[in-house]
């Protein structure tokens, strides 16, 4: 678990105090730093956690709009998954195609896992952040078993997200009803 959290928090840029906040020791830092790409260290703009247990680290602060529930957003993302303290494994992403193609998501209407929605709805256009999604806000005890089997049960998800743009706000009637019936689906 320690190596998982460290890699998710961009080990090459973590300070000693950041490692302490994420609960990571120096040995884990050294291991993850060896896996990190060689580049100059950059300080995070901010990092923190939410009441639901989602943890994040903003790498580049955005200056655009913040999305609303029911709005569609274009994002670049990389998803890694970690289980039982093993190093995180790449699962999916938009930057593995050439050229990279942002993907469109409808936010806050139950179409994504709660942790993904919560993370993106807190971002601004132009922002890049690393997000650690605990199992209860991800795919939980079942993983994606029976669907594509990429995400094992009780997996911690690590997203690197870049909010590229927002489409005009135009939720459907069904989406508006879902939003009204589920005020904060990630805060149980």
PDB file of C-alpha atoms in Angstrom:
ATOM      1  CA  UNK A   1       0.000   0.000   0.000  1.00  0.00           C
ATOM      2  CA  UNK A   2       2.843   2.394   0.797  1.00  0.00           C
ATOM      3  CA  UNK A   3       4.465   2.020  -2.637  1.00  0.00           C
ATOM      4  CA  UNK A   4       1.065   2.461  -4.248  1.00  0.00           C
ATOM      5  CA  UNK A   5       0.380   5.742  -2.495  1.00  0.00           C
ATOM      6  CA  UNK A   6       3.834   7.076  -3.156  1.00  0.00           C
ATOM      7  CA  UNK A   7       3.766   6.382  -6.869  1.00  0.00           C
ATOM      8  CA  UNK A   8       0.332   7.938  -7.101  1.00  0.00           C
ATOM      9  CA  UNK A   9       1.648  11.088  -5.491  1.00  0.00           C
ATOM     10  CA  UNK A  10       4.453  11.520  -8.038  1.00  0.00           C
ATOM     11  CA  UNK A  11       7.352  10.334  -5.920  1.00  0.00           C
ATOM     12  CA  UNK A  12       9.920  12.393  -7.782  1.00  0.00           C
ATOM     13  CA  UNK A  13       8.247  15.584  -6.584  1.00  0.00           C
ATOM     14  CA  UNK A  14       7.348  14.693  -3.008  1.00  0.00           C
ATOM     15  CA  UNK A  15       8.958  16.553  -0.172  1.00  0.00           C
ATOM     16  CA  UNK A  16       9.667  14.931   3.164  1.00  0.00           C
ATOM     17  CA  UNK A  17       6.575  16.556   4.657  1.00  0.00           C
ATOM     18  CA  UNK A  18       4.459  15.340   1.741  1.00  0.00           C
ATOM     19  CA  UNK A  19       5.716  11.780   2.230  1.00  0.00           C
ATOM     20  CA  UNK A  20       4.779  12.039   5.904  1.00  0.00           C
ATOM     21  CA  UNK A  21       1.263  13.331   5.067  1.00  0.00           C
ATOM     22  CA  UNK A  22       0.682  10.406   2.688  1.00  0.00           C
ATOM     23  CA  UNK A  23       2.082   8.031   5.341  1.00  0.00           C
ATOM     24  CA  UNK A  24       5.105   6.968   3.321  1.00  0.00           C
ATOM     25  CA  UNK A  25       8.557   6.116   4.561  1.00  0.00           C
ATOM     26  CA  UNK A  26      11.915   6.890   3.001  1.00  0.00           C
ATOM     27  CA  UNK A  27      12.379   3.322   1.699  1.00  0.00           C
ATOM     28  CA  UNK A  28       9.091   3.495  -0.206  1.00  0.00           C
ATOM     29  CA  UNK A  29      10.058   6.896  -1.530  1.00  0.00           C
ATOM     30  CA  UNK A  30      13.320   5.555  -2.894  1.00  0.00           C
ATOM     31  CA  UNK A  31      11.577   2.600  -4.549  1.00  0.00           C
ATOM     32  CA  UNK A  32       8.924   4.721  -6.196  1.00  0.00           C
ATOM     33  CA  UNK A  33      11.392   7.434  -7.174  1.00  0.00           C
ATOM     34  CA  UNK A  34      13.312   4.865  -9.167  1.00  0.00           C
ATOM     35  CA  UNK A  35      10.136   4.180 -11.159  1.00  0.00           C
ATOM     36  CA  UNK A  36       9.289   7.838 -11.701  1.00  0.00           C
ATOM     37  CA  UNK A  37      10.308   9.562 -14.931  1.00  0.00           C
ATOM     38  CA  UNK A  38      13.489  11.623 -14.761  1.00  0.00           C
ATOM     39  CA  UNK A  39      12.444  15.256 -14.678  1.00  0.00           C
ATOM     40  CA  UNK A  40      12.967  18.287 -12.494  1.00  0.00           C
ATOM     41  CA  UNK A  41      11.076  18.263  -9.222  1.00  0.00           C
ATOM     42  CA  UNK A  42       8.063  20.529  -9.130  1.00  0.00           C
ATOM     43  CA  UNK A  43       6.203  21.445  -5.990  1.00  0.00           C
ATOM     44  CA  UNK A  44       2.514  20.621  -5.869  1.00  0.00           C
ATOM     45  CA  UNK A  45       0.178  23.560  -5.863  1.00  0.00           C
ATOM     46  CA  UNK A  46      -1.902  21.881  -3.142  1.00  0.00           C
ATOM     47  CA  UNK A  47      -2.814  18.487  -1.770  1.00  0.00           C
ATOM     48  CA  UNK A  48      -5.455  17.204   0.555  1.00  0.00           C
ATOM     49  CA  UNK A  49      -8.334  14.863   1.160  1.00  0.00           C
ATOM     50  CA  UNK A  50     -12.111  15.025   1.260  1.00  0.00           C
ATOM     51  CA  UNK A  51     -14.614  13.888   3.913  1.00  0.00           C
ATOM     52  CA  UNK A  52     -15.376  10.827   1.784  1.00  0.00           C
ATOM     53  CA  UNK A  53     -11.737   9.635   1.865  1.00  0.00           C
ATOM     54  CA  UNK A  54     -10.620  10.740  -1.604  1.00  0.00           C
ATOM     55  CA  UNK A  55      -7.026  12.021  -1.612  1.00  0.00           C
ATOM     56  CA  UNK A  56      -5.575  14.355  -4.213  1.00  0.00           C
ATOM     57  CA  UNK A  57      -2.524  16.300  -5.237  1.00  0.00           C
ATOM     58  CA  UNK A  58      -2.893  19.233  -7.636  1.00  0.00           C
ATOM     59  CA  UNK A  59       0.119  19.382  -9.949  1.00  0.00           C
ATOM     60  CA  UNK A  60      -1.072  22.260 -12.166  1.00  0.00           C
ATOM     61  CA  UNK A  61      -3.757  24.647 -10.950  1.00  0.00           C
ATOM     62  CA  UNK A  62      -6.515  25.357 -13.456  1.00  0.00           C
ATOM     63  CA  UNK A  63      -7.844  28.799 -14.228  1.00  0.00           C
ATOM     64  CA  UNK A  64     -11.050  27.944 -16.070  1.00  0.00           C
ATOM     65  CA  UNK A  65     -14.563  27.004 -15.040  1.00  0.00           C
ATOM     66  CA  UNK A  66     -15.453  24.340 -12.500  1.00  0.00           C
ATOM     67  CA  UNK A  67     -17.797  21.663 -13.905  1.00  0.00           C
ATOM     68  CA  UNK A  68     -21.346  21.206 -12.661  1.00  0.00           C
ATOM     69  CA  UNK A  69     -23.210  17.979 -12.086  1.00  0.00           C
ATOM     70  CA  UNK A  70     -24.804  16.898 -15.367  1.00  0.00           C
ATOM     71  CA  UNK A  71     -22.167  18.688 -17.451  1.00  0.00           C
ATOM     72  CA  UNK A  72     -19.955  16.911 -19.959  1.00  0.00           C
ATOM     73  CA  UNK A  73     -16.197  17.314 -19.667  1.00  0.00           C
ATOM     74  CA  UNK A  74     -13.226  16.387 -21.847  1.00  0.00           C
ATOM     75  CA  UNK A  75     -10.367  14.844 -19.868  1.00  0.00           C
ATOM     76  CA  UNK A  76      -7.027  13.236 -20.423  1.00  0.00           C
ATOM     77  CA  UNK A  77      -6.456  10.544 -17.834  1.00  0.00           C
ATOM     78  CA  UNK A  78      -4.276   7.644 -16.814  1.00  0.00           C
ATOM     79  CA  UNK A  79      -5.696   4.976 -14.507  1.00  0.00           C
ATOM     80  CA  UNK A  80      -3.514   2.689 -12.419  1.00  0.00           C
ATOM     81  CA  UNK A  81      -4.734   0.114  -9.930  1.00  0.00           C
ATOM     82  CA  UNK A  82      -3.142  -1.226  -6.776  1.00  0.00           C
ATOM     83  CA  UNK A  83      -4.070  -4.142  -4.545  1.00  0.00           C
ATOM     84  CA  UNK A  84      -2.463  -5.685  -1.454  1.00  0.00           C
ATOM     85  CA  UNK A  85       0.541  -3.354  -1.409  1.00  0.00           C
ATOM     86  CA  UNK A  86       1.751  -4.417  -4.858  1.00  0.00           C
ATOM     87  CA  UNK A  87       3.071  -1.754  -7.250  1.00  0.00           C
ATOM     88  CA  UNK A  88       0.276  -0.070  -9.223  1.00  0.00           C
ATOM     89  CA  UNK A  89      -0.449  -1.427 -12.693  1.00  0.00           C
ATOM     90  CA  UNK A  90      -1.564   0.595 -15.703  1.00  0.00           C
ATOM     91  CA  UNK A  91      -5.182  -0.166 -16.614  1.00  0.00           C
ATOM     92  CA  UNK A  92      -6.436   2.490 -19.008  1.00  0.00           C
ATOM     93  CA  UNK A  93      -5.874   5.998 -20.285  1.00  0.00           C
ATOM     94  CA  UNK A  94      -6.199   8.492 -23.088  1.00  0.00           C
ATOM     95  CA  UNK A  95      -2.532   9.350 -23.494  1.00  0.00           C
ATOM     96  CA  UNK A  96      -1.568   5.872 -24.701  1.00  0.00           C
ATOM     97  CA  UNK A  97      -3.053   6.606 -28.132  1.00  0.00           C
ATOM     98  CA  UNK A  98      -1.295   8.646 -30.783  1.00  0.00           C
ATOM     99  CA  UNK A  99      -2.281  11.356 -30.909  1.00  0.00           C
ATOM    100  CA  UNK A 100      -3.675  11.491 -27.389  1.00  0.00           C
ATOM    101  CA  UNK A 101      -7.444  11.904 -27.481  1.00  0.00           C
ATOM    102  CA  UNK A 102      -9.304  13.331 -24.480  1.00  0.00           C
ATOM    103  CA  UNK A 103     -12.380  11.347 -23.482  1.00  0.00           C
ATOM    104  CA  UNK A 104     -15.815  12.822 -22.834  1.00  0.00           C
ATOM    105  CA  UNK A 105     -17.529  12.111 -19.496  1.00  0.00           C
ATOM    106  CA  UNK A 106     -20.886  13.199 -18.086  1.00  0.00           C
ATOM    107  CA  UNK A 107     -20.242  14.150 -14.468  1.00  0.00           C
ATOM    108  CA  UNK A 108     -22.217  13.676 -11.273  1.00  0.00           C
ATOM    109  CA  UNK A 109     -25.128  11.642 -12.668  1.00  0.00           C
ATOM    110  CA  UNK A 110     -24.082   8.124 -11.655  1.00  0.00           C
ATOM    111  CA  UNK A 111     -22.368   7.357 -14.964  1.00  0.00           C
ATOM    112  CA  UNK A 112     -18.884   7.172 -13.366  1.00  0.00           C
ATOM    113  CA  UNK A 113     -17.628   5.787 -10.080  1.00  0.00           C
ATOM    114  CA  UNK A 114     -18.281   8.199  -7.177  1.00  0.00           C
ATOM    115  CA  UNK A 115     -14.561   8.958  -6.601  1.00  0.00           C
ATOM    116  CA  UNK A 116     -14.038   9.980 -10.229  1.00  0.00           C
ATOM    117  CA  UNK A 117     -17.058  12.301 -10.174  1.00  0.00           C
ATOM    118  CA  UNK A 118     -16.039  13.851  -6.865  1.00  0.00           C
ATOM    119  CA  UNK A 119     -12.489  14.484  -8.091  1.00  0.00           C
ATOM    120  CA  UNK A 120     -13.406  16.048 -11.428  1.00  0.00           C
ATOM    121  CA  UNK A 121     -16.237  18.152 -10.015  1.00  0.00           C
ATOM    122  CA  UNK A 122     -13.643  19.777  -7.719  1.00  0.00           C
ATOM    123  CA  UNK A 123     -11.298  20.695 -10.598  1.00  0.00           C
ATOM    124  CA  UNK A 124     -11.049  23.725 -12.878  1.00  0.00           C
ATOM    125  CA  UNK A 125     -10.424  23.634 -16.611  1.00  0.00           C
ATOM    126  CA  UNK A 126      -6.660  23.438 -17.179  1.00  0.00           C
ATOM    127  CA  UNK A 127      -5.979  21.642 -13.888  1.00  0.00           C
ATOM    128  CA  UNK A 128      -3.917  18.477 -13.575  1.00  0.00           C
ATOM    129  CA  UNK A 129      -4.159  16.359 -10.435  1.00  0.00           C
ATOM    130  CA  UNK A 130      -3.337  12.931  -9.106  1.00  0.00           C
ATOM    131  CA  UNK A 131      -6.196  11.304  -7.233  1.00  0.00           C
ATOM    132  CA  UNK A 132      -6.191   8.271  -4.946  1.00  0.00           C
ATOM    133  CA  UNK A 133      -9.630   6.652  -4.892  1.00  0.00           C
ATOM    134  CA  UNK A 134     -10.274   4.178  -2.060  1.00  0.00           C
ATOM    135  CA  UNK A 135     -12.237   1.010  -2.933  1.00  0.00           C
ATOM    136  CA  UNK A 136     -15.475   2.312  -1.375  1.00  0.00           C
ATOM    137  CA  UNK A 137     -15.472   5.211  -3.893  1.00  0.00           C
ATOM    138  CA  UNK A 138     -14.329   2.985  -6.763  1.00  0.00           C
ATOM    139  CA  UNK A 139     -15.422  -0.509  -7.725  1.00  0.00           C
ATOM    140  CA  UNK A 140     -15.540  -1.841  -4.160  1.00  0.00           C
ATOM    141  CA  UNK A 141     -15.665  -5.497  -3.160  1.00  0.00           C
ATOM    142  CA  UNK A 142     -16.586  -6.707  -6.659  1.00  0.00           C
ATOM    143  CA  UNK A 143     -14.084  -4.867  -8.829  1.00  0.00           C
ATOM    144  CA  UNK A 144     -15.085  -5.185 -12.474  1.00  0.00           C
ATOM    145  CA  UNK A 145     -15.492  -8.956 -12.192  1.00  0.00           C
ATOM    146  CA  UNK A 146     -17.769 -10.278 -14.915  1.00  0.00           C
ATOM    147  CA  UNK A 147     -17.401  -7.106 -16.967  1.00  0.00           C
ATOM    148  CA  UNK A 148     -13.812  -6.761 -18.133  1.00  0.00           C
ATOM    149  CA  UNK A 149     -11.941  -8.062 -15.065  1.00  0.00           C
ATOM    150  CA  UNK A 150      -9.368  -5.225 -15.287  1.00  0.00           C
ATOM    151  CA  UNK A 151     -10.054  -3.939 -11.776  1.00  0.00           C
ATOM    152  CA  UNK A 152      -9.673  -6.539  -8.993  1.00  0.00           C
ATOM    153  CA  UNK A 153     -11.890  -6.489  -5.896  1.00  0.00           C
ATOM    154  CA  UNK A 154     -11.003  -3.970  -3.187  1.00  0.00           C
ATOM    155  CA  UNK A 155      -8.590  -2.132  -5.487  1.00  0.00           C
ATOM    156  CA  UNK A 156      -7.306   1.364  -4.815  1.00  0.00           C
ATOM    157  CA  UNK A 157      -7.466   3.449  -7.995  1.00  0.00           C
ATOM    158  CA  UNK A 158      -4.883   6.055  -8.899  1.00  0.00           C
ATOM    159  CA  UNK A 159      -5.913   8.577 -11.527  1.00  0.00           C
ATOM    160  CA  UNK A 160      -3.856  11.269 -13.159  1.00  0.00           C
ATOM    161  CA  UNK A 161      -6.477  13.673 -14.510  1.00  0.00           C
ATOM    162  CA  UNK A 162      -6.233  16.720 -16.743  1.00  0.00           C
ATOM    163  CA  UNK A 163      -9.461  18.660 -17.274  1.00  0.00           C
ATOM    164  CA  UNK A 164      -9.185  19.922 -20.858  1.00  0.00           C
ATOM    165  CA  UNK A 165     -12.563  21.596 -21.429  1.00  0.00           C
ATOM    166  CA  UNK A 166     -16.255  21.636 -20.587  1.00  0.00           C
ATOM    167  CA  UNK A 167     -19.148  21.294 -22.984  1.00  0.00           C
ATOM    168  CA  UNK A 168     -22.192  23.542 -22.595  1.00  0.00           C
ATOM    169  CA  UNK A 169     -24.343  22.603 -19.602  1.00  0.00           C
ATOM    170  CA  UNK A 170     -27.317  20.640 -20.967  1.00  0.00           C
ATOM    171  CA  UNK A 171     -28.316  17.710 -18.742  1.00  0.00           C
ATOM    172  CA  UNK A 172     -31.198  15.499 -19.863  1.00  0.00           C
ATOM    173  CA  UNK A 173     -34.418  15.274 -17.855  1.00  0.00           C
ATOM    174  CA  UNK A 174     -33.330  11.849 -16.527  1.00  0.00           C
ATOM    175  CA  UNK A 175     -29.976  13.291 -15.431  1.00  0.00           C
ATOM    176  CA  UNK A 176     -31.654  16.231 -13.689  1.00  0.00           C
ATOM    177  CA  UNK A 177     -33.931  13.800 -11.818  1.00  0.00           C
ATOM    178  CA  UNK A 178     -30.954  11.646 -10.782  1.00  0.00           C
ATOM    179  CA  UNK A 179     -29.117  14.736  -9.500  1.00  0.00           C
ATOM    180  CA  UNK A 180     -32.176  15.779  -7.468  1.00  0.00           C
ATOM    181  CA  UNK A 181     -32.574  12.264  -6.019  1.00  0.00           C
ATOM    182  CA  UNK A 182     -28.825  11.899  -5.169  1.00  0.00           C
ATOM    183  CA  UNK A 183     -27.532  15.188  -3.682  1.00  0.00           C
ATOM    184  CA  UNK A 184     -24.034  13.892  -2.789  1.00  0.00           C
ATOM    185  CA  UNK A 185     -23.577  10.275  -3.945  1.00  0.00           C
ATOM    186  CA  UNK A 186     -19.928  10.122  -2.799  1.00  0.00           C
ATOM    187  CA  UNK A 187     -20.728  11.244   0.759  1.00  0.00           C
ATOM    188  CA  UNK A 188     -22.595   8.379   2.393  1.00  0.00           C
TER     189      UNK A 188
END
